[in-house]
Amino acid sequence: MVSLLQDPLTEAKRTIADLKNTNRDFQAQEFLHRQSVCEKVRKRFEHRIQSKDEKIRLLKHEVAMKDEEIRSLKSQQDRREEEYGRLRNNIQSACTDMQNAVATLGSAFIFRAQSPPEKGNDYSYDLIGATPSVGYEMLKYLFKE
């Protein structure tokens, strides 16, 4: 009779052991699956981070190139402003020299004749008095006499 009870008990113990083994196998597979999923998620995030880092690196490089371009353009602008300043000063100086020359010509080298010819004051004589010139009308226009 003991053997009759032994068989179902042994069978039950074997079934319990099989269930425990199956449970352990299932848990191990589930653990591996979770690890696999976690690994995939981790790798995906790492890839995203690497992609973002690469984009950041490229953007920083682009910003550095733009900064260099801006510095170059500013130095060109500074050189041009200096050149324009020199040209402006030269032009102002030349204008002043021309105004002084015109004033000197108008006041020192050309004068009205003391005894005008029959035509009136249309002619003026140079300083030496050698030849009449038709510059009087021009001087009247320039100096608004």
PDB file of N, CA and C in Angstrom, residues 94-141:
ATOM      1  N   ALA A  94      42.185 118.684 -51.366  1.00  0.00           N
ATOM      2  CA  ALA A  94      42.256 119.125 -52.765  1.00  0.00           C
ATOM      3  C   ALA A  94      41.224 120.211 -53.043  1.00  0.00           C
ATOM      4  N   CYS A  95      40.021 120.059 -52.499  1.00  0.00           N
ATOM      5  CA  CYS A  95      38.990 121.095 -52.685  1.00  0.00           C
ATOM      6  C   CYS A  95      39.426 122.414 -52.068  1.00  0.00           C
ATOM      7  N   THR A  96      39.989 122.338 -50.872  1.00  0.00           N
ATOM      8  CA  THR A  96      40.473 123.553 -50.214  1.00  0.00           C
ATOM      9  C   THR A  96      41.578 124.190 -51.047  1.00  0.00           C
ATOM     10  N   ASP A  97      42.509 123.354 -51.548  1.00  0.00           N
ATOM     11  CA  ASP A  97      43.589 123.884 -52.389  1.00  0.00           C
ATOM     12  C   ASP A  97      43.031 124.538 -53.647  1.00  0.00           C
ATOM     13  N   MET A  98      42.033 123.897 -54.264  1.00  0.00           N
ATOM     14  CA  MET A  98      41.433 124.469 -55.473  1.00  0.00           C
ATOM     15  C   MET A  98      40.717 125.779 -55.157  1.00  0.00           C
ATOM     16  N   GLN A  99      40.007 125.830 -54.042  1.00  0.00           N
ATOM     17  CA  GLN A  99      39.324 127.069 -53.663  1.00  0.00           C
ATOM     18  C   GLN A  99      40.337 128.180 -53.428  1.00  0.00           C
ATOM     19  N   ASN A 100      41.420 127.833 -52.746  1.00  0.00           N
ATOM     20  CA  ASN A 100      42.467 128.834 -52.505  1.00  0.00           C
ATOM     21  C   ASN A 100      43.099 129.287 -53.814  1.00  0.00           C
ATOM     22  N   ALA A 101      43.312 128.331 -54.738  1.00  0.00           N
ATOM     23  CA  ALA A 101      43.910 128.694 -56.025  1.00  0.00           C
ATOM     24  C   ALA A 101      42.978 129.593 -56.819  1.00  0.00           C
ATOM     25  N   VAL A 102      41.692 129.273 -56.843  1.00  0.00           N
ATOM     26  CA  VAL A 102      40.723 130.104 -57.556  1.00  0.00           C
ATOM     27  C   VAL A 102      40.663 131.490 -56.927  1.00  0.00           C
ATOM     28  N   ALA A 103      40.657 131.533 -55.602  1.00  0.00           N
ATOM     29  CA  ALA A 103      40.618 132.835 -54.931  1.00  0.00           C
ATOM     30  C   ALA A 103      41.875 133.635 -55.244  1.00  0.00           C
ATOM     31  N   THR A 104      43.011 132.962 -55.254  1.00  0.00           N
ATOM     32  CA  THR A 104      44.268 133.647 -55.554  1.00  0.00           C
ATOM     33  C   THR A 104      44.275 134.153 -56.985  1.00  0.00           C
ATOM     34  N   LEU A 105      43.831 133.292 -57.917  1.00  0.00           N
ATOM     35  CA  LEU A 105      43.759 133.734 -59.312  1.00  0.00           C
ATOM     36  C   LEU A 105      42.802 134.898 -59.466  1.00  0.00           C
ATOM     37  N   GLY A 106      41.684 134.799 -58.788  1.00  0.00           N
ATOM     38  CA  GLY A 106      40.687 135.856 -58.915  1.00  0.00           C
ATOM     39  C   GLY A 106      41.143 137.169 -58.333  1.00  0.00           C
ATOM     40  N   SER A 107      41.908 137.119 -57.262  1.00  0.00           N
ATOM     41  CA  SER A 107      42.269 138.370 -56.599  1.00  0.00           C
ATOM     42  C   SER A 107      43.661 138.865 -56.958  1.00  0.00           C
ATOM     43  N   ALA A 108      44.611 137.988 -57.260  1.00  0.00           N
ATOM     44  CA  ALA A 108      45.990 138.444 -57.438  1.00  0.00           C
ATOM     45  C   ALA A 108      46.426 138.506 -58.886  1.00  0.00           C
ATOM     46  N   PHE A 109      46.076 137.541 -59.701  1.00  0.00           N
ATOM     47  CA  PHE A 109      46.655 137.474 -61.040  1.00  0.00           C
ATOM     48  C   PHE A 109      45.799 138.119 -62.117  1.00  0.00           C
ATOM     49  N   ILE A 110      44.517 138.293 -61.883  1.00  0.00           N
ATOM     50  CA  ILE A 110      43.671 138.910 -62.892  1.00  0.00           C
ATOM     51  C   ILE A 110      43.022 140.143 -62.272  1.00  0.00           C
ATOM     52  N   PHE A 111      43.058 141.219 -62.983  1.00  0.00           N
ATOM     53  CA  PHE A 111      42.422 142.444 -62.498  1.00  0.00           C
ATOM     54  C   PHE A 111      41.771 143.145 -63.672  1.00  0.00           C
ATOM     55  N   ARG A 112      40.898 144.082 -63.404  1.00  0.00           N
ATOM     56  CA  ARG A 112      40.253 144.851 -64.462  1.00  0.00           C
ATOM     57  C   ARG A 112      41.206 145.928 -64.974  1.00  0.00           C
ATOM     58  N   ALA A 113      41.077 146.143 -66.220  1.00  0.00           N
ATOM     59  CA  ALA A 113      41.948 147.163 -66.831  1.00  0.00           C
ATOM     60  C   ALA A 113      41.565 148.539 -66.293  1.00  0.00           C
ATOM     61  N   GLN A 114      42.575 149.388 -66.114  1.00  0.00           N
ATOM     62  CA  GLN A 114      42.330 150.730 -65.613  1.00  0.00           C
ATOM     63  C   GLN A 114      41.572 151.539 -66.663  1.00  0.00           C
ATOM     64  N   SER A 115      41.945 151.380 -67.899  1.00  0.00           N
ATOM     65  CA  SER A 115      41.235 152.080 -68.973  1.00  0.00           C
ATOM     66  C   SER A 115      40.664 151.013 -69.893  1.00  0.00           C
ATOM     67  N   PRO A 116      39.397 150.649 -69.718  1.00  0.00           N
ATOM     68  CA  PRO A 116      38.813 149.564 -70.507  1.00  0.00           C
ATOM     69  C   PRO A 116      38.721 149.927 -71.978  1.00  0.00           C
ATOM     70  N   PRO A 117      38.786 148.926 -72.842  1.00  0.00           N
ATOM     71  CA  PRO A 117      38.645 149.202 -74.273  1.00  0.00           C
ATOM     72  C   PRO A 117      37.225 149.585 -74.603  1.00  0.00           C
ATOM     73  N   GLU A 118      36.990 149.839 -75.893  1.00  0.00           N
ATOM     74  CA  GLU A 118      35.672 150.306 -76.291  1.00  0.00           C
ATOM     75  C   GLU A 118      34.572 149.314 -75.965  1.00  0.00           C
ATOM     76  N   LYS A 119      34.898 148.052 -75.947  1.00  0.00           N
ATOM     77  CA  LYS A 119      33.870 147.037 -75.709  1.00  0.00           C
ATOM     78  C   LYS A 119      33.391 147.038 -74.263  1.00  0.00           C
ATOM     79  N   GLY A 120      34.022 147.734 -73.420  1.00  0.00           N
ATOM     80  CA  GLY A 120      33.615 147.775 -72.026  1.00  0.00           C
ATOM     81  C   GLY A 120      34.477 146.851 -71.175  1.00  0.00           C
ATOM     82  N   ASN A 121      33.925 146.404 -70.073  1.00  0.00           N
ATOM     83  CA  ASN A 121      34.675 145.564 -69.144  1.00  0.00           C
ATOM     84  C   ASN A 121      34.589 144.078 -69.473  1.00  0.00           C
ATOM     85  N   ASP A 122      34.329 143.733 -70.724  1.00  0.00           N
ATOM     86  CA  ASP A 122      34.237 142.314 -71.076  1.00  0.00           C
ATOM     87  C   ASP A 122      35.601 141.648 -71.090  1.00  0.00           C
ATOM     88  N   TYR A 123      36.640 142.447 -71.239  1.00  0.00           N
ATOM     89  CA  TYR A 123      37.979 141.879 -71.284  1.00  0.00           C
ATOM     90  C   TYR A 123      38.715 142.241 -70.017  1.00  0.00           C
ATOM     91  N   SER A 124      39.629 141.384 -69.628  1.00  0.00           N
ATOM     92  CA  SER A 124      40.517 141.720 -68.520  1.00  0.00           C
ATOM     93  C   SER A 124      41.935 141.376 -68.944  1.00  0.00           C
ATOM     94  N   TYR A 125      42.884 141.924 -68.245  1.00  0.00           N
ATOM     95  CA  TYR A 125      44.288 141.720 -68.595  1.00  0.00           C
ATOM     96  C   TYR A 125      44.943 140.898 -67.506  1.00  0.00           C
ATOM     97  N   ASP A 126      45.914 140.065 -67.936  1.00  0.00           N
ATOM     98  CA  ASP A 126      46.630 139.303 -66.915  1.00  0.00           C
ATOM     99  C   ASP A 126      47.609 140.229 -66.206  1.00  0.00           C
ATOM    100  N   LEU A 127      48.311 139.691 -65.228  1.00  0.00           N
ATOM    101  CA  LEU A 127      49.170 140.499 -64.371  1.00  0.00           C
ATOM    102  C   LEU A 127      50.266 141.200 -65.164  1.00  0.00           C
ATOM    103  N   ILE A 128      50.809 140.526 -66.154  1.00  0.00           N
ATOM    104  CA  ILE A 128      51.874 141.129 -66.943  1.00  0.00           C
ATOM    105  C   ILE A 128      51.312 142.221 -67.846  1.00  0.00           C
ATOM    106  N   GLY A 129      50.046 142.083 -68.227  1.00  0.00           N
ATOM    107  CA  GLY A 129      49.421 143.103 -69.052  1.00  0.00           C
ATOM    108  C   GLY A 129      49.706 142.919 -70.522  1.00  0.00           C
ATOM    109  N   ALA A 130      50.170 141.756 -70.916  1.00  0.00           N
ATOM    110  CA  ALA A 130      50.571 141.551 -72.301  1.00  0.00           C
ATOM    111  C   ALA A 130      49.387 141.299 -73.206  1.00  0.00           C
ATOM    112  N   THR A 131      48.468 140.455 -72.803  1.00  0.00           N
ATOM    113  CA  THR A 131      47.374 140.113 -73.712  1.00  0.00           C
ATOM    114  C   THR A 131      46.058 140.155 -72.974  1.00  0.00           C
ATOM    115  N   PRO A 132      45.000 140.597 -73.662  1.00  0.00           N
ATOM    116  CA  PRO A 132      43.682 140.546 -73.017  1.00  0.00           C
ATOM    117  C   PRO A 132      43.156 139.115 -73.025  1.00  0.00           C
ATOM    118  N   SER A 133      42.379 138.788 -72.041  1.00  0.00           N
ATOM    119  CA  SER A 133      41.778 137.446 -71.974  1.00  0.00           C
ATOM    120  C   SER A 133      40.290 137.590 -71.727  1.00  0.00           C
ATOM    121  N   VAL A 134      39.540 136.575 -72.163  1.00  0.00           N
ATOM    122  CA  VAL A 134      38.089 136.627 -72.009  1.00  0.00           C
ATOM    123  C   VAL A 134      37.744 135.869 -70.731  1.00  0.00           C
ATOM    124  N   GLY A 135      38.223 136.284 -69.604  1.00  0.00           N
ATOM    125  CA  GLY A 135      37.969 135.577 -68.357  1.00  0.00           C
ATOM    126  C   GLY A 135      37.132 136.360 -67.381  1.00  0.00           C
ATOM    127  N   TYR A 136      36.865 137.610 -67.748  1.00  0.00           N
ATOM    128  CA  TYR A 136      36.140 138.468 -66.824  1.00  0.00           C
ATOM    129  C   TYR A 136      34.736 137.968 -66.564  1.00  0.00           C
ATOM    130  N   GLU A 137      34.023 137.587 -67.617  1.00  0.00           N
ATOM    131  CA  GLU A 137      32.652 137.078 -67.437  1.00  0.00           C
ATOM    132  C   GLU A 137      32.657 135.834 -66.561  1.00  0.00           C
ATOM    133  N   MET A 138      33.683 134.993 -66.769  1.00  0.00           N
ATOM    134  CA  MET A 138      33.791 133.778 -65.969  1.00  0.00           C
ATOM    135  C   MET A 138      34.023 134.132 -64.511  1.00  0.00           C
ATOM    136  N   LEU A 139      34.862 135.099 -64.244  1.00  0.00           N
ATOM    137  CA  LEU A 139      35.122 135.506 -62.873  1.00  0.00           C
ATOM    138  C   LEU A 139      33.875 136.095 -62.232  1.00  0.00           C
ATOM    139  N   LYS A 140      33.114 136.899 -63.006  1.00  0.00           N
ATOM    140  CA  LYS A 140      31.873 137.445 -62.457  1.00  0.00           C
ATOM    141  C   LYS A 140      30.937 136.312 -62.054  1.00  0.00           C
ATOM    142  N   TYR A 141      30.893 135.299 -62.894  1.00  0.00           N
ATOM    143  CA  TYR A 141      30.021 134.161 -62.595  1.00  0.00           C
ATOM    144  C   TYR A 141      30.517 133.411 -61.360  1.00  0.00           C
TER     145      TYR A 141
END
